[in-house]
Coordinates of C-alpha atoms in Angstrom, one line a residue:
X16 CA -241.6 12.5 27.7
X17 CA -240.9 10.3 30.6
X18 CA -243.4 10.6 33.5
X19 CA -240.8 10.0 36.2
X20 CA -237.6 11.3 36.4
X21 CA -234.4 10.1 38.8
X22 CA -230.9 11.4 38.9
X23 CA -228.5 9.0 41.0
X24 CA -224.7 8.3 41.4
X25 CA -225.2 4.3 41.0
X26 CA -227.9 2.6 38.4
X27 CA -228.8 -1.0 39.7
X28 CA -230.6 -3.2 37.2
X29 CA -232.1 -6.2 38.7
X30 CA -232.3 -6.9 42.2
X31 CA -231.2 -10.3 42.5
X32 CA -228.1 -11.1 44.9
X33 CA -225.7 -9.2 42.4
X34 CA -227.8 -6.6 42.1
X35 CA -228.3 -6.5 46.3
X36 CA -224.8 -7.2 46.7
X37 CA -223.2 -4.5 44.0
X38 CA -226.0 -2.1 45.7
X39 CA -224.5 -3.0 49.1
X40 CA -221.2 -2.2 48.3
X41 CA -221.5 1.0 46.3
X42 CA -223.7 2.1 49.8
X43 CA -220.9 1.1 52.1
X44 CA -219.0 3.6 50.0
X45 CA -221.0 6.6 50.5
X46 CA -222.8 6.8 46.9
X47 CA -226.4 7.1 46.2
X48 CA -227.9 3.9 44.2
X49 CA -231.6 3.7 42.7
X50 CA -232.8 -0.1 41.8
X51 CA -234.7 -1.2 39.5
X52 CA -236.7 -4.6 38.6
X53 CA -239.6 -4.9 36.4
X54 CA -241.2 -7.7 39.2
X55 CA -243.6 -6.5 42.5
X56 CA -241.1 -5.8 45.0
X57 CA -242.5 -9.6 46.4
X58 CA -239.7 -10.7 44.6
X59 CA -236.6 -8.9 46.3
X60 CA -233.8 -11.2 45.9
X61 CA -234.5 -12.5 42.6
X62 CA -233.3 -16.2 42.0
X63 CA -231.1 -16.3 44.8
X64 CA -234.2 -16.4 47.4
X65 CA -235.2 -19.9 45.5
X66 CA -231.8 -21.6 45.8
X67 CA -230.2 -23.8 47.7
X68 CA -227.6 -21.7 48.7
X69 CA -224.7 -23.9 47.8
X70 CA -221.6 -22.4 47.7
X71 CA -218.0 -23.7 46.4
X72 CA -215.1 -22.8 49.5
X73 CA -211.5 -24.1 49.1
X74 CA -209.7 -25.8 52.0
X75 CA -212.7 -24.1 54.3
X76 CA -212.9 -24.9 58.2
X77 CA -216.1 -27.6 57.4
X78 CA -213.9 -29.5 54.9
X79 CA -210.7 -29.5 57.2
X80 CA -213.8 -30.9 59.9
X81 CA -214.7 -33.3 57.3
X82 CA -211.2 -34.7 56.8
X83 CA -211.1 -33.4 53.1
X84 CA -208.1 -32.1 52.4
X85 CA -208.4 -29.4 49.3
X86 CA -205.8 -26.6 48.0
X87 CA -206.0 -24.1 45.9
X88 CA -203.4 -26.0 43.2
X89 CA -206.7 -28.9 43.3
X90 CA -209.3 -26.7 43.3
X91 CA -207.8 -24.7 39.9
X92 CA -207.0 -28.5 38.1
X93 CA -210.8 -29.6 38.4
X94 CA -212.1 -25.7 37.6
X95 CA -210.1 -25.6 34.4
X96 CA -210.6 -29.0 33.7
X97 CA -214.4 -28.7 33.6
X98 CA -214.6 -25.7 32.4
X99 CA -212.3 -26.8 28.6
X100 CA -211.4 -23.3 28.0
X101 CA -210.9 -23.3 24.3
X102 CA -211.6 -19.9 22.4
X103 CA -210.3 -16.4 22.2
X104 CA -213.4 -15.2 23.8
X105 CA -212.3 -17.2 26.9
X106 CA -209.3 -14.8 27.4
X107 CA -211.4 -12.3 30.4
X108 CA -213.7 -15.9 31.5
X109 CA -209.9 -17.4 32.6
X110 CA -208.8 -14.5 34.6
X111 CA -212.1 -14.5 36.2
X112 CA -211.8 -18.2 37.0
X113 CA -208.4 -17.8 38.5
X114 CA -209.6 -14.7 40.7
X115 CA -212.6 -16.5 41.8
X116 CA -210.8 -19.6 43.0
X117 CA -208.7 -17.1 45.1
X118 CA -211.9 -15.4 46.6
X119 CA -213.1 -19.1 47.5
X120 CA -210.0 -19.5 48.8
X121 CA -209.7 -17.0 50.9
X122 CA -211.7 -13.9 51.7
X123 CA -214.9 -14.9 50.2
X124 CA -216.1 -17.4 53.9
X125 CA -214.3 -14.5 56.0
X126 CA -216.5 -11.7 54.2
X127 CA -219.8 -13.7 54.3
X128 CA -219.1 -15.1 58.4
X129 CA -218.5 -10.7 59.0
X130 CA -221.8 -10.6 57.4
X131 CA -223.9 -13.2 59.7
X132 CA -223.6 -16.0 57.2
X133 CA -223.4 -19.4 58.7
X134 CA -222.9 -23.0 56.8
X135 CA -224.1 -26.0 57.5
X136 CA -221.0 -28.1 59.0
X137 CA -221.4 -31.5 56.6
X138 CA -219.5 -30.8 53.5
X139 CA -221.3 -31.8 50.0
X140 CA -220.0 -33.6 47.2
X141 CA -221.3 -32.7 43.8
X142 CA -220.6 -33.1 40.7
X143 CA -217.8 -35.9 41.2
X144 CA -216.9 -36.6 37.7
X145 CA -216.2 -40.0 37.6
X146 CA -213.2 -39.6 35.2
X147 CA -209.6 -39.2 35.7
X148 CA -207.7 -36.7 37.9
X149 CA -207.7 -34.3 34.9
X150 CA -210.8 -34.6 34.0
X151 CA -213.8 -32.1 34.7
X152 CA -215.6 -32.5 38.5
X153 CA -214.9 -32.2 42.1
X154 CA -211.7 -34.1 43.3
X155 CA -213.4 -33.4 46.6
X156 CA -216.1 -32.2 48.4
X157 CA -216.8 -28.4 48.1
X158 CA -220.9 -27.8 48.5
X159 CA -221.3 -25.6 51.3
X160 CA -224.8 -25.4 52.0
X161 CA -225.9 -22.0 53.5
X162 CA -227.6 -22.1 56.9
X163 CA -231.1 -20.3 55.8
X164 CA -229.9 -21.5 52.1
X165 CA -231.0 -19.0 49.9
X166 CA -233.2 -16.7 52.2
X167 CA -230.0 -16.7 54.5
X168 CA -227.3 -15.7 51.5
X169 CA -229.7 -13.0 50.4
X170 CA -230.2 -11.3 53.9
X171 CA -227.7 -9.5 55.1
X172 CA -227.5 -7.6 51.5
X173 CA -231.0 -7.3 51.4
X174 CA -231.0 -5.4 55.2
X175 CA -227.7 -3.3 54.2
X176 CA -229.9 -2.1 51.1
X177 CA -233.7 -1.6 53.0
X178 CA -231.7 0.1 55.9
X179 CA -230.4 2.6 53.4
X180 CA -233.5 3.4 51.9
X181 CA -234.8 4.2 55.5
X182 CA -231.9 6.6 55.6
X183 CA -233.0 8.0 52.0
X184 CA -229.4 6.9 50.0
X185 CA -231.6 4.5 47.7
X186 CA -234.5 4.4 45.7
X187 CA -236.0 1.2 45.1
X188 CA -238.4 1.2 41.9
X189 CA -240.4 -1.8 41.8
X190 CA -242.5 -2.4 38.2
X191 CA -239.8 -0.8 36.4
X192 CA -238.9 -2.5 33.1
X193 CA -235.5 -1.2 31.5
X194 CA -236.2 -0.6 27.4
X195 CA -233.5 0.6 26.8
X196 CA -230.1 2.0 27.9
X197 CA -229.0 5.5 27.8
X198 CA -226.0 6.3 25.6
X199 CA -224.7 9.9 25.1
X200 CA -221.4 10.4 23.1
X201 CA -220.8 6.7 24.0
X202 CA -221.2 6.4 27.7
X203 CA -223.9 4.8 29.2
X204 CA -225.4 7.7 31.2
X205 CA -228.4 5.5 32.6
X206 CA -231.8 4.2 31.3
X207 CA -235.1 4.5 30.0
X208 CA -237.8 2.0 30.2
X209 CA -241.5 1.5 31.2
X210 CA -243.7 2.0 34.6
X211 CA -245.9 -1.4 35.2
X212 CA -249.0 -1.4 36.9
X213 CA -248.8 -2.1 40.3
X214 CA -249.1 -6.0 41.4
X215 CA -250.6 -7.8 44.2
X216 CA -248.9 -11.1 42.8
X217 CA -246.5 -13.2 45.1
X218 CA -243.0 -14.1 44.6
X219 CA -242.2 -16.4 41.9
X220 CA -246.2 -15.7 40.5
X221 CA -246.6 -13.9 37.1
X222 CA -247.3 -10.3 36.5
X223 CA -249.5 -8.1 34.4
X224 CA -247.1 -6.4 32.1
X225 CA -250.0 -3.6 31.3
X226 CA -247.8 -0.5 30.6
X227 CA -249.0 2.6 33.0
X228 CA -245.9 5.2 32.6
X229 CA -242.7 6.0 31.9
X230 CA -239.9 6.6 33.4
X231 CA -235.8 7.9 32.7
X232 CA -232.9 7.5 35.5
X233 CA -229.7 9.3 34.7
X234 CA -226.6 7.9 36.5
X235 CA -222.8 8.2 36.6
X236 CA -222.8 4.1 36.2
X237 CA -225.0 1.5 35.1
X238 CA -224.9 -2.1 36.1
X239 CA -227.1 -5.0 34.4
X240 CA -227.9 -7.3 37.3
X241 CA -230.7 -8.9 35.7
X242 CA -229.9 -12.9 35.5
X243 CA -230.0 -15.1 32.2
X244 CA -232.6 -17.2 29.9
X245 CA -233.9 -19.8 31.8
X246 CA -237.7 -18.9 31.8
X247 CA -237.5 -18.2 28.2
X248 CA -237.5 -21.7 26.4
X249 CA -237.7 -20.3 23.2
X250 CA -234.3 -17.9 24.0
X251 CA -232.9 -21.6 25.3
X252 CA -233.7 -23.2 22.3
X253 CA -232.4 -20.7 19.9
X254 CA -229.1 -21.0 22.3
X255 CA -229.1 -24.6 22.2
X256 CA -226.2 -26.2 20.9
X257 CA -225.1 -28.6 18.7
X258 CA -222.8 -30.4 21.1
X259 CA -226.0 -30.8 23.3
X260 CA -227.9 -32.6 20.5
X261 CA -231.5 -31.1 19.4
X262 CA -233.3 -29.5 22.1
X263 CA -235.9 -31.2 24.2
X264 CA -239.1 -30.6 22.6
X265 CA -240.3 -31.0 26.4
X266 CA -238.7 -29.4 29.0
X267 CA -239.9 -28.2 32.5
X268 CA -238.6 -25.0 34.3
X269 CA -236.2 -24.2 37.3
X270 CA -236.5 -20.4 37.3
X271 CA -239.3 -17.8 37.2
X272 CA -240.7 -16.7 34.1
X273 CA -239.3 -13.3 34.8
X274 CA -235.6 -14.6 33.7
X275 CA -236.5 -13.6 30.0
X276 CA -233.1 -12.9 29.1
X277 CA -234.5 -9.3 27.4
X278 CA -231.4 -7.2 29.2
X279 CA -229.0 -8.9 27.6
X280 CA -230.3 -8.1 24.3
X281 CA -230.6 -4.5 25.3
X282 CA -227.5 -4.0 26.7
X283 CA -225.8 -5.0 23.2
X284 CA -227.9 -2.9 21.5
X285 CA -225.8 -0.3 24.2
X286 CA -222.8 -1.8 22.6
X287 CA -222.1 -4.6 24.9
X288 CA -220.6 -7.9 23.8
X289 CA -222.3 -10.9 24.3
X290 CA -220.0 -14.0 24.5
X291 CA -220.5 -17.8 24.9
X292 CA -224.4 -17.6 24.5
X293 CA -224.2 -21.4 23.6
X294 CA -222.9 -22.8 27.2
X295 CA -225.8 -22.9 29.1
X296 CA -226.7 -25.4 32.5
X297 CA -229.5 -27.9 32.3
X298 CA -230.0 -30.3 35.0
X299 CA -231.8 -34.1 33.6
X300 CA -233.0 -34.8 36.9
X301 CA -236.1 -32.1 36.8
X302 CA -239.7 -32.8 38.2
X303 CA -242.9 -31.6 37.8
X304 CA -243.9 -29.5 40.7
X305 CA -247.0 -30.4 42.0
X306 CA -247.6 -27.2 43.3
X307 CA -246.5 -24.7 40.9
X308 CA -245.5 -21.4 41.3
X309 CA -244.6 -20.2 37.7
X310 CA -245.7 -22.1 34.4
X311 CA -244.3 -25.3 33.8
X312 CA -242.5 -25.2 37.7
X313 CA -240.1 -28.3 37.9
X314 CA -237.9 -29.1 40.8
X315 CA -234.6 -30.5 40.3
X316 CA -233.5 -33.9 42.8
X317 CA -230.3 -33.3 44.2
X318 CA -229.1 -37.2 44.2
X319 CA -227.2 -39.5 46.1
X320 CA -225.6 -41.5 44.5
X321 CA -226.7 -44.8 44.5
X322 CA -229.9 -45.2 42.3
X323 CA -230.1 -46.8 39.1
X324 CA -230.3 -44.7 36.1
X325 CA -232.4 -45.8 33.2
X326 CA -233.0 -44.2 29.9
X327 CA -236.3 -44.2 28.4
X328 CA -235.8 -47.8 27.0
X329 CA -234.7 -49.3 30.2
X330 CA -231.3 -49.4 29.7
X331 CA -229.0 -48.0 31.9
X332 CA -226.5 -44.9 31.7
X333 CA -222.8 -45.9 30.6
X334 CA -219.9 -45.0 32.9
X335 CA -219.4 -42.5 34.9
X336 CA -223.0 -41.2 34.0
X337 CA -224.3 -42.1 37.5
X338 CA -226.8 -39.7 39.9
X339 CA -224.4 -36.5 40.7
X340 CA -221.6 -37.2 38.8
X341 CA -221.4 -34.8 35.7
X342 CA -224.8 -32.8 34.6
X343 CA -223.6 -32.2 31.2
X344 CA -222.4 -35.3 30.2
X345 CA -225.5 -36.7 31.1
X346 CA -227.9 -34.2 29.2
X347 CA -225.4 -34.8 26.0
X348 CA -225.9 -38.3 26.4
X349 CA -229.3 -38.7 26.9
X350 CA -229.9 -36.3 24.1
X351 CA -228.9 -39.0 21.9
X352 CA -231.5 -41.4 23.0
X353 CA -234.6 -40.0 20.9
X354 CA -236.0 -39.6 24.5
X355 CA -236.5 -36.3 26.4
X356 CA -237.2 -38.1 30.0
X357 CA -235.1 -40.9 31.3
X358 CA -235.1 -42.9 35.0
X359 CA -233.9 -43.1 38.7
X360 CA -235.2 -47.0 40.2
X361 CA -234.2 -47.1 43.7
X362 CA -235.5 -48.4 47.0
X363 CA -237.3 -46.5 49.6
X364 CA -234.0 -47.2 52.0
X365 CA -231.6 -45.1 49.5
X366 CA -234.9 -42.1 48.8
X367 CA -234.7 -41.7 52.8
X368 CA -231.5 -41.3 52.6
X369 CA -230.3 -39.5 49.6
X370 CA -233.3 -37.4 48.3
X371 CA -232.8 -33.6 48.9
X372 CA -234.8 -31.4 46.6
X373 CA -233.4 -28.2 45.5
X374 CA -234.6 -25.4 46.6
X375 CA -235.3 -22.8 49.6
X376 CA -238.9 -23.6 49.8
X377 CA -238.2 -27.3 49.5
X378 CA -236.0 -27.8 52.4
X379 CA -237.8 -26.2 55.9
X380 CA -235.2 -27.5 58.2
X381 CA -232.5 -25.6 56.7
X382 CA -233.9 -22.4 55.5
X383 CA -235.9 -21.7 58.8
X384 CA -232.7 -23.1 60.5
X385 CA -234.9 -25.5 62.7
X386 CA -232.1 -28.0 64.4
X387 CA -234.8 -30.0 65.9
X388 CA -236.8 -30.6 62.1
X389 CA -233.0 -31.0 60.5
X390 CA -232.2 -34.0 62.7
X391 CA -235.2 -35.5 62.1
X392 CA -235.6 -35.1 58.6
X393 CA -231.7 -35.6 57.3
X394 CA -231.3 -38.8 60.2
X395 CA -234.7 -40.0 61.6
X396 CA -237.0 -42.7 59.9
X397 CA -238.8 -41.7 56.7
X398 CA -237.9 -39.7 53.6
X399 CA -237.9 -35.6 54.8
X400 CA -241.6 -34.5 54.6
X401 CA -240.8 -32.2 51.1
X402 CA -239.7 -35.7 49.3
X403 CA -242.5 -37.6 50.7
X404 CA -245.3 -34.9 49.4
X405 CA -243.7 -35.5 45.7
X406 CA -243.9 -39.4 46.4
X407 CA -247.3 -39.0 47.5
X408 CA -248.5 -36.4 45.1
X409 CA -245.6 -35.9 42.0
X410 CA -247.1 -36.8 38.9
X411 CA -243.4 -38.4 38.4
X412 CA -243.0 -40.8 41.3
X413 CA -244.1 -44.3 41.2
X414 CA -243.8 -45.9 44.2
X415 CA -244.8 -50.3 44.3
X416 CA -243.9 -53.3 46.3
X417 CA -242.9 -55.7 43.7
X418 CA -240.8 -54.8 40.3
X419 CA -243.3 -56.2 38.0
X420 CA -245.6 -53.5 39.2
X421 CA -243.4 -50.9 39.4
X422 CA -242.2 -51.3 35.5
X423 CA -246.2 -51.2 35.0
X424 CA -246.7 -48.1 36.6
X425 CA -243.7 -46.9 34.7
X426 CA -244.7 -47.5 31.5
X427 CA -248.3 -45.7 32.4
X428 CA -246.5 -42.7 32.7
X429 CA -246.7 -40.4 29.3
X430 CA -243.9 -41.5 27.6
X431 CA -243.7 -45.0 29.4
X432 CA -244.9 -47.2 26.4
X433 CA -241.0 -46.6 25.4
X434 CA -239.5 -48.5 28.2
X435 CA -238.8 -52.6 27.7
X436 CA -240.1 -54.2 30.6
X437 CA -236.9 -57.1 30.3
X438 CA -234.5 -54.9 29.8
X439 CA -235.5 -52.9 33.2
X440 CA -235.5 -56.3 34.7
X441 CA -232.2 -57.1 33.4
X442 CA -230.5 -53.5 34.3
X443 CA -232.0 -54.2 38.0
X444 CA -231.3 -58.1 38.3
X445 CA -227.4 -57.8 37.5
X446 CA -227.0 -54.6 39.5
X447 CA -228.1 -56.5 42.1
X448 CA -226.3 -59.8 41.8
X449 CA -222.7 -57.0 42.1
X450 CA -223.6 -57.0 45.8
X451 CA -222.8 -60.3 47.0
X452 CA -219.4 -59.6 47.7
X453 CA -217.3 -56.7 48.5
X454 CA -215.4 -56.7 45.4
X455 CA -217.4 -55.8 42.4
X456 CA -216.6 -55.2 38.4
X457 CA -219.8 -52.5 38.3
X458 CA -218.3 -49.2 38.5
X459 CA -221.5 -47.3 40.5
X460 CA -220.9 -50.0 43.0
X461 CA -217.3 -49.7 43.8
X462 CA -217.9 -45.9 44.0
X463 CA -220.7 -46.2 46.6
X464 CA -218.8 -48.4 48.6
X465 CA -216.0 -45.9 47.8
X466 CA -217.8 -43.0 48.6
X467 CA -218.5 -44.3 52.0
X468 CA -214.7 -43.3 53.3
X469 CA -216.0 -40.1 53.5
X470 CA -218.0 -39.2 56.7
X471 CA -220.3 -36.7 54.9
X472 CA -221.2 -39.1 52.7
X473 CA -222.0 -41.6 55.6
X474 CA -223.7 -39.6 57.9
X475 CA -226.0 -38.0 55.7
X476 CA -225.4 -38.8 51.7
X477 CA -225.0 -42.6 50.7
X478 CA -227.3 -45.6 51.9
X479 CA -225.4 -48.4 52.6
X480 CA -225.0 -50.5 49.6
X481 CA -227.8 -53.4 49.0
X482 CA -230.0 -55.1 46.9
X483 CA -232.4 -52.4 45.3
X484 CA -234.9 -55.5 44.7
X485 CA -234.5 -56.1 48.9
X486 CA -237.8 -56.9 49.9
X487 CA -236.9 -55.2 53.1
X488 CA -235.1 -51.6 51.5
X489 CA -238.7 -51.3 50.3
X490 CA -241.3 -50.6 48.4
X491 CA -239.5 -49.5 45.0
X492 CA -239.2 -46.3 43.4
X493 CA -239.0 -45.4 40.0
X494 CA -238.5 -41.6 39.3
X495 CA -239.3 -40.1 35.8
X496 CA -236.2 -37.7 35.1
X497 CA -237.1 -34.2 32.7
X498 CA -234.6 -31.6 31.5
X499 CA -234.7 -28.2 33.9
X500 CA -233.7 -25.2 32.6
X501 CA -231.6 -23.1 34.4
X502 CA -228.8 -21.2 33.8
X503 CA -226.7 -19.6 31.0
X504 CA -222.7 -19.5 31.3
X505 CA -222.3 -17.0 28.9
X506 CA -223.2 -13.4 28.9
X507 CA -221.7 -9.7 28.4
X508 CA -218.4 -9.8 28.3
X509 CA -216.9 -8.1 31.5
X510 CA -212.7 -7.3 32.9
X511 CA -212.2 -7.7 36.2
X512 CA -213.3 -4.4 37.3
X513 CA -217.1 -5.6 36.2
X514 CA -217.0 -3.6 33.2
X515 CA -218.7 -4.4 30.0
X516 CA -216.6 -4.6 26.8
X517 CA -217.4 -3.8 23.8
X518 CA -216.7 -6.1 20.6
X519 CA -213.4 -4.2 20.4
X520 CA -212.4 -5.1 23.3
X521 CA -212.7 -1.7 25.4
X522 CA -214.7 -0.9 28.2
X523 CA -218.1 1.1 27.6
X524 CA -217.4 4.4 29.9
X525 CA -220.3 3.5 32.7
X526 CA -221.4 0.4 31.6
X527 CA -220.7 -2.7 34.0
X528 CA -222.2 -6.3 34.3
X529 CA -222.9 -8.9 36.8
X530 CA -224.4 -12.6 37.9
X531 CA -225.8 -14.3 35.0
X532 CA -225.9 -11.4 33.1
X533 CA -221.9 -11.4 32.9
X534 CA -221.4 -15.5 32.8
X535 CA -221.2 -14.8 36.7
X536 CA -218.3 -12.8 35.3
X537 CA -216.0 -12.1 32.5
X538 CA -219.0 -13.8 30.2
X539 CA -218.2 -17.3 30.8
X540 CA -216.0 -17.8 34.1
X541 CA -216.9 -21.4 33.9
X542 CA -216.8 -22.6 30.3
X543 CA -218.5 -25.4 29.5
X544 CA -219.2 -27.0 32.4
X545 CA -219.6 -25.6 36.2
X546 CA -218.7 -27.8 39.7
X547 CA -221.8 -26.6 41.9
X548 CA -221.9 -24.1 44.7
X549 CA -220.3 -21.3 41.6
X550 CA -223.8 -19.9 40.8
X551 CA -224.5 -17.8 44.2
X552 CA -220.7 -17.8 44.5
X553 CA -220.7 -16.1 41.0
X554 CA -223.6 -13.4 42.2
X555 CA -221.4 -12.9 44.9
X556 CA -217.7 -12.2 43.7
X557 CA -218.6 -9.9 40.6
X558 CA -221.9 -8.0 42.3
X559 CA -219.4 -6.8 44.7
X560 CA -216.5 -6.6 41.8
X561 CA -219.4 -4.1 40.1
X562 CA -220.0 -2.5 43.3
X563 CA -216.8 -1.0 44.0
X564 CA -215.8 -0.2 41.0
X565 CA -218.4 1.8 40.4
X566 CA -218.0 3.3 43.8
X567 CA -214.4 4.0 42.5
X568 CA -215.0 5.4 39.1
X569 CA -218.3 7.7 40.2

């Protein structure tokens, strides 16, 4: 028999930002809520904390700031063209990625500004595409970066739930794993699962998983809240698809080790469909972390977009597989290479300018919202102090005055006896040469100088065009690239009340989904492909999708 018993209105599994933010909302409408996480309670927040906080607006006040002009006709052609909705699992993930686009449309800055959330006013561009207007990426720029990035977006959900647990509405069980879901007469009437022993360990750190009690939580609904696969390479590689090529038989990892994936497998034990398991979001510009917090930490480089990049022979990507342009494309491609690393060369003039490492703990300035450290990091002299410490101490960076010793120190790296020293020089040499006038036939080069019209970009995302080989942009850089796991687009399949389907189709009476868990809702809302700034968005719009209609139905 279970050692600890609760009886509650609202079950919250995982207290990531859906969780927090489904939580949130079911409060705000008078119901009682317990939550649950199998982590210390260190780790309040979940993923979100770690984050950037980028988050995808349409036709926002910063963009109209920024002289973008975006709609919510432009916004739908690049979401549906990236995402290549193609099966009849897709039908829910398409009504979610309409409903979304009118939340970041609309209500969603409104809702978060009522809140306390604030944005940073300069407008980022990511995942640009490259391609033509109907094909996948950004038209324009849509990377709203959170002021207190990932901290900031989880706060005012966080003090909404911690205020109510003063006032005794919830019950917040750290060290409680879920083992299983509670289905009587098929309705999910809560879960059962296992006390952990009580941790000391900080966020992000691992846990003892010694087993110290039981417990069992009945509840008038049930949401899983409890993110995706990332930390679990051997759930990524059984995931891994074809399209993709073979799986890296190195990779490095962007999320604690806690994202295991094990709820998703219990919740379809419940009866809950799991769709799209196969579309998952790797990034190919991962480093080790020098500092780890979790086993085999890497930290992915948000790029400018003006470095060179090399595969692990030398030779550079084709077109329009440049730094920030399209993350998938890029992983298929360099999947075919034999490789699982590949290159960014650069100059020190374009690292001080474009480097930004993803990341809440990464990036001081803007998640303690220090103005003074933000100017001088993002526009004074010298690469911000977070980049610096990886060139000084990342077992990736290679940092030399003259090319011949920077290909050297390249091919010392593990891996490096791959790359051919001419063809680096060749790559670099007639790169180069493009710059002489303003007119160019190399693609990268005509987009930086393209780029440029937009003030963003100017002020804080593209170096001026020039000679990498410049004596005077340098020393010279060279960056050895890994795949990063991080997130999975597919996941139970939800409608757009949150509520999990069943492989029939039906909802499960008090079964609902959200976050990664869902595919950030419906089990796949964006396909096979995602345009940045949709992944805290996504925790977002179907926590508080969950939220009330759970409130509604209890």
């Amino acid at each position: 028999m279970p050692t600890n018993t609760y009886n509650t209105d609202i079950l919250v599994i995982g207290w990531g930002l859906a969780g927090l933010v489904a939580a949130s909302e079911a409060l705000a409408a008078g119901k009682r809520v317990v939550i649950v996480d199998q982590e210390p309670r260190t780790n309040l927040g979940g993923q979100a904390w770690w984050s950037f906080g980028g988050l995808f607006f349409v036709d926002s006040p910063e963009q109209r700031r920024m002289g973008v002009r975006d709609s919510l006709d432009l916004a739908r052609q690049d979401w549906f063209a990236t995402a290549g909705f193609d099966r009849d699992e897709d039908a829910w993930p398409k009504r979610w990625a309409e409903a979304y686009l009118h939340f970041a449309h609309a209500e969603k800055r409104s809702w978060l500004r009522e809140k306390g959330v604030g944005f940073f006013p300069v407008v980022g561009w990511a995942e640009r595409g490259g391609y033509t207007a109907l094909g996948p990426g950004n038209s324009v720029p849509r990377f709203h970066i959170t002021w207190g990035t990932g901290p900031g977006l989880v706060a005012p959900f966080q003090a909404d739930v911690e205020t109510a647990e003063a006032q005794g509405r919830v019950t917040i069980l750290p060290r409680h794993r879920i083992s299983s879901l509670t289905v009587t007469n098929g309705t999910v009437v809560g879960a059962e699962g296992e006390v952990l022993a009580p941790s000391s360990a900080a966020r992000g750190f691992a846990s003892s998983r010694e087993v110290v009690g039981s417990f069992a939580i009945t509840a008038a609904a049930t949401v899983v809240s409890a993110g995706g696969i990332g930390g679990n390479h051997e759930l990524v590689r059984k995931s891994w698809p074809s399209r993709l090529g073979t799986a890296p038989e190195k990779m490095i990892t962007g999320v604690p080790a806690y994202v295991d994936g094990s709820m998703l497998s219990t919740s379809e034990v419940a009866g809950a469909n799991l769709i799209n398991t196969d579309r998952m979001w790797h990034y190919v510009e991962g480093i080790e972390n020098f500092n780890p917090v979790w086993p085999q930490h890497g930290i992915r480089i948000l790029p400018g977009p003006s470095s060179l990049w090399l595969d692990a022979t030398g030779k550079r990507l084709p077109v329009p597989l440049f730094p920030g342009f399209d993350t998938l494309g890029t992983l298929a491609h360099l999947r075919t290479t034999g490789h699982d690393h590949s290159w960014f060369v650069l100059s020190k003039k374009i690292i001080e300018k474009e480097f930004t490492l993803s990341g809440s703990e990464q990036n001081p300035d803007l998640t303690g919202k220090d103005i003074s450290l933000l100017l001088k990091s993002r526009l004074g002299k010298g690469a911000a102090a977070p980049v610096q410490a990886f060139m000084d101490n990342g077992a990736d960076f290679v940092v030399r005055d003259t090319l011949d010793e920077l290909i050297s120190g390249m091919r010392a790296l593990p891996g490096g006896d791959a790359l051919d020293a001419a063809t680096v020089r060749a790559e670099l040499e007639a790169r180069d040469r493009e710059l002489d006038n303003d007119f160019t036939k190399d693609a990268q080069v005509a987009m930086l100088r393209a780029a440029r019209s937009y003030r963003g970009d100017r002020l804080v995302r593209t170096a001026v065009p020039h000679r990498i080989t410049d004596p005077t942009a340098g020393p010279l850089i060279a960056v050895k690239l890994h795949v990063l796991t991080r997130k999975s687009l597919g996941g139970i399949e939800t409608d757009l009340e949150s509520r999990a389907l069943s492989a029939n189709g039906e909802p499960i009476p008090g079964l609902y989904a959200a976050g990664e868990s869902s595919g950030f809702g419906g089990g796949g809302v964006h396909g096979y492909r995602a345009l940045e700034g949709t992944f805290v968005g996504g925790c977002l719009f179907s926590g508080r999708s969950a939220g009330r209609s759970m409130a509604a139905a209890v």
